Short mmCIF file of C-alpha atoms and ligand atoms in Angstrom, two decimals:
data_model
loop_
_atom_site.label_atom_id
_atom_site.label_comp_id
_atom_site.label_asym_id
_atom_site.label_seq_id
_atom_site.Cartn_x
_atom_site.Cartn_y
_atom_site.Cartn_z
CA UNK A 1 0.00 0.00 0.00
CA UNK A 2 1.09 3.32 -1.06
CA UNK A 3 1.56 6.34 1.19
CA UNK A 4 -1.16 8.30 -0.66
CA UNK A 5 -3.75 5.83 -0.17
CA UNK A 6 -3.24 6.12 4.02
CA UNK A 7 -3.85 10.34 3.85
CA UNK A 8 -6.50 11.81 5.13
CA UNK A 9 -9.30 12.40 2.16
CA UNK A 10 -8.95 16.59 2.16
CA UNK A 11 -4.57 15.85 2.05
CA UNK A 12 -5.82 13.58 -1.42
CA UNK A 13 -7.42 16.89 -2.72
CA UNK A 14 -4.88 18.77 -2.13
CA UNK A 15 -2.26 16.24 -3.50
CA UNK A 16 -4.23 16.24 -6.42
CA UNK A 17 -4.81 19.69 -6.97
CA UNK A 18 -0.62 19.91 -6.69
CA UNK A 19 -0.38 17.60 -9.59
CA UNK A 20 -3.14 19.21 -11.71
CA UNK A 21 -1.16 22.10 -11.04
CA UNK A 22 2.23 21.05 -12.25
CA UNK A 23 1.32 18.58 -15.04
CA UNK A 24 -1.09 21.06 -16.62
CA UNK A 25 -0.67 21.46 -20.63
CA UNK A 26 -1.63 23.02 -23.65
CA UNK A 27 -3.36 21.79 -26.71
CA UNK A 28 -1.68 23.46 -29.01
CA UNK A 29 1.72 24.38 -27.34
CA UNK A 30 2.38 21.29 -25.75
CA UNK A 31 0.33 18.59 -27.91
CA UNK A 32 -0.09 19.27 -31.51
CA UNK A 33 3.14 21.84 -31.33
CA UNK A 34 2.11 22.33 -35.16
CA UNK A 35 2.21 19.08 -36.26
CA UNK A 36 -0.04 17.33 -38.53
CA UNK A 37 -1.13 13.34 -38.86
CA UNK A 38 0.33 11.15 -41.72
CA UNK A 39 -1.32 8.43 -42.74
CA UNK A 40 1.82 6.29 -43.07
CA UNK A 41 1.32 5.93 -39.19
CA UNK A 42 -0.72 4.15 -36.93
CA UNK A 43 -2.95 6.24 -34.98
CA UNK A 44 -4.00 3.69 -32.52
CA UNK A 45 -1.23 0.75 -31.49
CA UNK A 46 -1.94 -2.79 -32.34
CA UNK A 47 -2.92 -3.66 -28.52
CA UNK A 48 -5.38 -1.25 -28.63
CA UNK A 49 -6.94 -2.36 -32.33
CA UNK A 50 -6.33 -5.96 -31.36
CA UNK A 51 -5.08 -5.76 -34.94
CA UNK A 52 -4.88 -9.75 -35.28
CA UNK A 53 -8.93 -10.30 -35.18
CA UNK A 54 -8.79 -8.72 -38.69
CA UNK A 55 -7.97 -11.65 -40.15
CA UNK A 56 -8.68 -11.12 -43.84
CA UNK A 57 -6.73 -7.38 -43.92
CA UNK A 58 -3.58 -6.69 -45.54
CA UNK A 59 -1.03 -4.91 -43.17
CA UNK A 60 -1.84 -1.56 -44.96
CA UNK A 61 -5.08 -2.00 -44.32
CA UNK A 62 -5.13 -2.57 -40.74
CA UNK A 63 -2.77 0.56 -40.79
CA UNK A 64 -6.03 2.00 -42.14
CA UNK A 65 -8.26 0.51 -39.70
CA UNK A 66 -6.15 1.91 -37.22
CA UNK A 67 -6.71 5.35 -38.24
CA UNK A 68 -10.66 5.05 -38.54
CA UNK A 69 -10.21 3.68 -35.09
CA UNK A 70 -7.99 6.89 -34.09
CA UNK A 71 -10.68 9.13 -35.47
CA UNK A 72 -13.65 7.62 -33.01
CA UNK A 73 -10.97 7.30 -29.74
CA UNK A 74 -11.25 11.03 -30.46
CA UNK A 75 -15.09 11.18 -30.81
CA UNK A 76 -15.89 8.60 -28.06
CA UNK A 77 -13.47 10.51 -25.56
CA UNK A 78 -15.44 13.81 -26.13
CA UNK A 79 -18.94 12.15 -26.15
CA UNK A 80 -18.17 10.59 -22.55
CA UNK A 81 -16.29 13.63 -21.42
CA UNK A 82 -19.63 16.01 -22.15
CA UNK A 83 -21.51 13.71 -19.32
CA UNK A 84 -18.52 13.33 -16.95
CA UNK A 85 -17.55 17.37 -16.68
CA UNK A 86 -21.53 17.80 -15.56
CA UNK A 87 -21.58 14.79 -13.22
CA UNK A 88 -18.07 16.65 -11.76
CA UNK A 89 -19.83 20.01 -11.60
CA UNK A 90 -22.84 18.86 -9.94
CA UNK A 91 -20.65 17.00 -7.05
CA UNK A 92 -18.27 20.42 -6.44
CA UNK A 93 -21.62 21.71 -5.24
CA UNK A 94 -21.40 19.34 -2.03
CA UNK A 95 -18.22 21.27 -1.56
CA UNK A 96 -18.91 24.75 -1.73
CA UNK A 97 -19.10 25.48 1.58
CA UNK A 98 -17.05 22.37 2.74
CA UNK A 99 -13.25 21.11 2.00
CA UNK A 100 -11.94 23.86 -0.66
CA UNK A 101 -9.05 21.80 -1.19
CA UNK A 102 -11.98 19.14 -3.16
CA UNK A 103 -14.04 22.02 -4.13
CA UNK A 104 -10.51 23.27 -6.34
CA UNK A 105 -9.99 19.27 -7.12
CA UNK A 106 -13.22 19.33 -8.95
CA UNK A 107 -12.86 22.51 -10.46
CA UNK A 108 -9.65 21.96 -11.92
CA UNK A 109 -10.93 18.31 -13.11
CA UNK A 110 -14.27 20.15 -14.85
CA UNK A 111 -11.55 22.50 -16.45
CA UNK A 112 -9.92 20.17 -17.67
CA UNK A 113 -12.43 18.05 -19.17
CA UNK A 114 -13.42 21.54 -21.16
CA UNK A 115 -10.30 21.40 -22.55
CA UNK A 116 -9.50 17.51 -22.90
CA UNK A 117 -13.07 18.20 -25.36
CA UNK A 118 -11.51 20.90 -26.96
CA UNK A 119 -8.40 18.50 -28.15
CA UNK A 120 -10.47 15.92 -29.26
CA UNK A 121 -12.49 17.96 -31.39
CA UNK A 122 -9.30 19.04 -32.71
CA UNK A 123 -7.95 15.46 -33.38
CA UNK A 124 -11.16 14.94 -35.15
CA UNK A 125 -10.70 17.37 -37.90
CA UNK A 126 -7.37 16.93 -38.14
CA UNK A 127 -7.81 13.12 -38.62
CA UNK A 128 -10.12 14.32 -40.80
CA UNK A 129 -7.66 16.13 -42.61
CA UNK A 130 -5.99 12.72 -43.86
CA UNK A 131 -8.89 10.43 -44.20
CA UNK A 132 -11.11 10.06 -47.29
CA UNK A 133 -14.30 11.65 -46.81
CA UNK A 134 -17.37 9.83 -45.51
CA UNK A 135 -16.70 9.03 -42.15
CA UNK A 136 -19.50 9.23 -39.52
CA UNK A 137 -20.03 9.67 -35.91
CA UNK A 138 -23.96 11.07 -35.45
CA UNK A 139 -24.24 10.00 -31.65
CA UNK A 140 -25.00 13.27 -29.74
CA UNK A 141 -22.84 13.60 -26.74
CA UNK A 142 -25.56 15.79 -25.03
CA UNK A 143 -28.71 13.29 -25.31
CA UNK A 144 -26.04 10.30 -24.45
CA UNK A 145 -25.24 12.79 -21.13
CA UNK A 146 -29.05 13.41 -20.25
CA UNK A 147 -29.53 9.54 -20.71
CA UNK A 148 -26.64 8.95 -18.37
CA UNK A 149 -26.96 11.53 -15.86
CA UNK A 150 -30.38 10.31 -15.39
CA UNK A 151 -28.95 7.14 -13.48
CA UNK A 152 -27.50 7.47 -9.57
CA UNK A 153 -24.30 9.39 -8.68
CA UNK A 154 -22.78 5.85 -7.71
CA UNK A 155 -23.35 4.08 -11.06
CA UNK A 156 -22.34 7.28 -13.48
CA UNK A 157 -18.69 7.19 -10.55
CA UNK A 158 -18.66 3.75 -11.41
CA UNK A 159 -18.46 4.08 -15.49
CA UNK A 160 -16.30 7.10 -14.87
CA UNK A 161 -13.67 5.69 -12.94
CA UNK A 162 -13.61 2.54 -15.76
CA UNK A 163 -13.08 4.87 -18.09
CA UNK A 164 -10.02 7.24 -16.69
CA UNK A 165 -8.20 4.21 -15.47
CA UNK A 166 -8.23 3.21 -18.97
CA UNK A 167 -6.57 6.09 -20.61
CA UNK A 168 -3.43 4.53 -18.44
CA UNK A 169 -3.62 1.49 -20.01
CA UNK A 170 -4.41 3.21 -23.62
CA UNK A 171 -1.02 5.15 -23.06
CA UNK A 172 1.01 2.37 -21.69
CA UNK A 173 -0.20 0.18 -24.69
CA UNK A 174 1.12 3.26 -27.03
CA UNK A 175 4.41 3.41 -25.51
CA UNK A 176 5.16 -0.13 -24.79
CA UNK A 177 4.08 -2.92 -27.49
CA UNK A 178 4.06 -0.61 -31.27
CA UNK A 179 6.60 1.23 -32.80
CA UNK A 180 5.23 2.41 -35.73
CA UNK A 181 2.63 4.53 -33.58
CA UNK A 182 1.73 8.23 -34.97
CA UNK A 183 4.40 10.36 -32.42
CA UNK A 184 1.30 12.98 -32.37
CA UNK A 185 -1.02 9.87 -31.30
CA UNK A 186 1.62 9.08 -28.82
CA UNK A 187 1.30 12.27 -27.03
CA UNK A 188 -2.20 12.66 -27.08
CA UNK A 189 -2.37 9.06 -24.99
CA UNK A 190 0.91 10.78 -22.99
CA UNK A 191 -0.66 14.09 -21.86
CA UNK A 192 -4.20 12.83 -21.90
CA UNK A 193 -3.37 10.05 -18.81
CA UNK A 194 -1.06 12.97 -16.97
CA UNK A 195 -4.30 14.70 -16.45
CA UNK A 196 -6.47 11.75 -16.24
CA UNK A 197 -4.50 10.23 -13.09
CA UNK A 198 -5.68 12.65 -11.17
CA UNK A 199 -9.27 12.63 -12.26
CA UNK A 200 -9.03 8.47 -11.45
CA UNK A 201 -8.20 9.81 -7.89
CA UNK A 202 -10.79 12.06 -7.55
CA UNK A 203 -13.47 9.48 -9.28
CA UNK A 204 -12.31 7.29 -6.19
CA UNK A 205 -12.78 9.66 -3.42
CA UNK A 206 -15.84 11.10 -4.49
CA UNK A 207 -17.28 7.48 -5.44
CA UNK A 208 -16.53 6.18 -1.97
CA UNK A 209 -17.63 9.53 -0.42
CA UNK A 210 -20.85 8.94 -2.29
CA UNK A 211 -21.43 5.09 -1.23
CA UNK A 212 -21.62 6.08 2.62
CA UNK A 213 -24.70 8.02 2.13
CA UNK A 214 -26.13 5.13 0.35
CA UNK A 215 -28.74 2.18 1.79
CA UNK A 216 -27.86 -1.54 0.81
CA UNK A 217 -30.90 -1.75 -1.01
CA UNK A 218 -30.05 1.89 -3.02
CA UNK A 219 -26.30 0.40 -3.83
CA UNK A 220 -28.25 -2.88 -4.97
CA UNK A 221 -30.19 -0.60 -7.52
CA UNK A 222 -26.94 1.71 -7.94
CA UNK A 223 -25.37 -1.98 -9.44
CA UNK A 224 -28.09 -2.75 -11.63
CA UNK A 225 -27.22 0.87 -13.01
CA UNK A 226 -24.12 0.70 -13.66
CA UNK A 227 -24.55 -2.61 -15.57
CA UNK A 228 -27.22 -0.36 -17.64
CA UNK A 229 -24.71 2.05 -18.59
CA UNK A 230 -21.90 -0.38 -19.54
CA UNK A 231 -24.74 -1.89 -21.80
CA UNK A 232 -25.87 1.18 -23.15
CA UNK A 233 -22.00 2.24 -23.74
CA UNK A 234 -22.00 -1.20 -25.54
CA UNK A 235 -24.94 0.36 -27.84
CA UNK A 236 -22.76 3.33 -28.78
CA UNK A 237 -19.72 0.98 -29.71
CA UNK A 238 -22.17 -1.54 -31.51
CA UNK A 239 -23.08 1.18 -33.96
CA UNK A 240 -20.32 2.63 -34.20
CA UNK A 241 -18.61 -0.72 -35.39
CA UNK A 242 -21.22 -0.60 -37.92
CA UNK A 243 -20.44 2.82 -39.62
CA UNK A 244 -16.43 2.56 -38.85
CA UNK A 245 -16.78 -0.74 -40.79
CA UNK A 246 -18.92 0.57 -43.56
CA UNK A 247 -16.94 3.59 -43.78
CA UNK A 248 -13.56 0.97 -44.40
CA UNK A 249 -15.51 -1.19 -46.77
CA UNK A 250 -16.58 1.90 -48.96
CA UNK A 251 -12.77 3.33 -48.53
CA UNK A 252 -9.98 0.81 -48.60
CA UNK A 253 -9.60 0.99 -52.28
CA UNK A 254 -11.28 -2.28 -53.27
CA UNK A 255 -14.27 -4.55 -53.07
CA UNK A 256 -15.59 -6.10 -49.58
CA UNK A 257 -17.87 -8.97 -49.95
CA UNK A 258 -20.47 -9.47 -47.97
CA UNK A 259 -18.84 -12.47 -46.16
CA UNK A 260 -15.64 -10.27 -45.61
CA UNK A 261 -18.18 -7.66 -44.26
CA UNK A 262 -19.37 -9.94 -41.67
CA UNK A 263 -15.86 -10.45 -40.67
CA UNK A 264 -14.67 -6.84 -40.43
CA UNK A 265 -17.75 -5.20 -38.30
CA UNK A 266 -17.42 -8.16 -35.47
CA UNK A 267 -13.53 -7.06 -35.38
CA UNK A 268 -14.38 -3.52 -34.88
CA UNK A 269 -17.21 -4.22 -31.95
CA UNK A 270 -14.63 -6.28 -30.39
CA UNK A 271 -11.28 -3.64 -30.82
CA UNK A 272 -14.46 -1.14 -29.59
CA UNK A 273 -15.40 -2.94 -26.07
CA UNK A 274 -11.45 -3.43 -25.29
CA UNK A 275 -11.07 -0.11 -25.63
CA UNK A 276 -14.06 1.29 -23.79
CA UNK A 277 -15.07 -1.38 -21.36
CA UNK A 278 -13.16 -4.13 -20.91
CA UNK A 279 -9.01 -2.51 -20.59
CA UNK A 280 -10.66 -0.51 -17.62
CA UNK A 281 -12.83 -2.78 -15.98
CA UNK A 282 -10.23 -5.19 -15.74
CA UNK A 283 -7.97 -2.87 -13.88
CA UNK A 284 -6.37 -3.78 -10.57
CA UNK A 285 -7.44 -0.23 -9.08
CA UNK A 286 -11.11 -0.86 -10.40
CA UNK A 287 -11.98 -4.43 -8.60
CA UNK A 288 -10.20 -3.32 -5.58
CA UNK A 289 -12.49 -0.28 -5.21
CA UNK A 290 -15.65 -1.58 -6.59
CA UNK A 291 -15.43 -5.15 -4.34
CA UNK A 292 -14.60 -2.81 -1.65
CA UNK A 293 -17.86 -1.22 -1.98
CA UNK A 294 -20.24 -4.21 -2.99
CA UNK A 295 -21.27 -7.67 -2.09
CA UNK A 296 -19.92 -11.04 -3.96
CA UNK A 297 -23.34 -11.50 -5.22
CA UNK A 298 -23.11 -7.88 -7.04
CA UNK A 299 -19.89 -8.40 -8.07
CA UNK A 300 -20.98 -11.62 -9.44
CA UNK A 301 -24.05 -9.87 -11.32
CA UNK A 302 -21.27 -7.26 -12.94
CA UNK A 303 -18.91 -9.74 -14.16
CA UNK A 304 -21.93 -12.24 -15.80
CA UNK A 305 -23.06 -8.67 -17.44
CA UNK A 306 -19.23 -7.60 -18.82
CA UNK A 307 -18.74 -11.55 -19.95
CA UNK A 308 -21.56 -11.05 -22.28
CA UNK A 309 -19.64 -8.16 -24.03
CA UNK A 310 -17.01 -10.51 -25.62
FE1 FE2 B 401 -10.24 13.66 -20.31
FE1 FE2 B 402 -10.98 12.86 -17.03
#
């Protein structure tokens, strides 16, 4: 056990609010630094794209599918991080007259998030830039955040924390396993997780902060929740498989059969729910916190649900 883990929860605020402070970057100064993507890069490494379930793609065109896949990380990060900022805004309010150290925490994280959607948007164009034309994303990030927000504090802390643990592993698998990795890519993994880390902290203490308020039977419905919203995040990455894998078949530069068809969308659902579901939720930090909060039964009940996704 860490030293961190044994402070008091306002000495975690501040902590964190010290390393928001001296991590803190720049989208264009520090990130893009006037670079521009070139498609004879990956965008996304080959851990992240699970590149081998393609089985019937050339290496150029998993390069390919690599990019398409860059182009929704960028989408799917800003369409989660519309209904995360206002779940974070509406929690500083328990903190307004409280611990100041967590109200600046929170206030830092929101900030951030406004800007974390700002680079994405930016990634999006410029991917956008270097693509052929026709790609589509049409999910709107704001009815996805009203559907969301409309579940309990503790299940939209549980999906939250899943997914800023993963941008570790996301930027671990970009450093560690591919070389031929976009360097621009690289760094938007590298500075996104500097400023993620701390929001994975704050998820924590504001998710267990949360849970002592709640009634066994209100955490029982709080689980069932939370297994919603993985499904429903499953939705979003079932469709999106659909267009990303359309968008390939009517851009690689030659015919897709049908059968091959059938092939390539299943590849891209399954690259999708590594990505988004399954690289968090199968994070050390994320069991220990969540069995620290449930039963065995509703643990059990969350892991039938996530083996369904495979
Ligand atoms: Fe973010
Ligand atoms: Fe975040």
């Amino acid at each position: 056990m860490t030293a961190t883990v044994t402070l008091p929860d306002s000495q975690r605020y501040a902590r964190s609010v010290e390393a928001s402070k001296r991590v803190r970057w720049d989208v264009e100064a520090d990130v893009i630094r006037g670079r521009r993507f070139d498609t004879a890069h990956k965008f996304l490494p080959d851990g992240l794209v699970l590149a081998d379930a393609f089985t019937t793609l050339s290496p150029a065109e998993k390069r390919f599918v690599s990019q398409i896949q860059g182009r929704t990380y960028a989408n799917v990060f800003g369409l989660v991080e519309r209904f995360i900022n206002a779940k974070v805004l509406e929690l500083s309010q328990e903190h307004w007259f409280g611990d100041q150290h967590a109200l600046e925490a929170l206030v830092r994280f929101s900030d951030e998030e406004l800007k974390h959607q700002a680079l994405f948007r930016r990634i999006d164009a410029m991917v956008g830039d270097v693509l052929p034309d026709g790609y589509r994303f049409e999910i709107d990030a704001n009815a996805v955040a009203h559907a969301v927000l409309g579940k309990s504090t503790w299940a939209v802390l549980a999906l939250t924390l899943d997914i800023e643990l993963f941008t570790q592993t996301h930027y671990l698998e970009s450093i560690d396993h591919d070389t031929e990795v976009s360097e621009l890519f690289k760094d938007v993994f590298l500075f996104h997780w500097k400023e993620e880390s701390q929001h994975a902290i704050l998820d924590e203490l504001e998710w267990v902060r949360h849970d002592r308020d709640l009634t066994a039977a209100q955490r029982d419905r709080a689980v069932d929740e939370f297994i919603e919203l993985v499904a429903a995040v499953d939705g979003i990455l079932q469709a999106q498989a659909k267009a990303d894998a359309a968008y390939f078949a009517a851009t690689c530069g030659r015919a897709v059969g049908e059968a091959e068809s059938r092939a390539v969308e299943p590849a891209f659902l399954k690259s999708y729910r590594w990505q988004y579901i399954h690289s968090g939720a199968q994070q050390p930090r994320f069991g220990k916190v969540l069995s620290s909060l449930i039963t065995d039964t509703q643990g059990q009940r969350i892991q039938a649900a996530l083996a369904t996704l495979h």
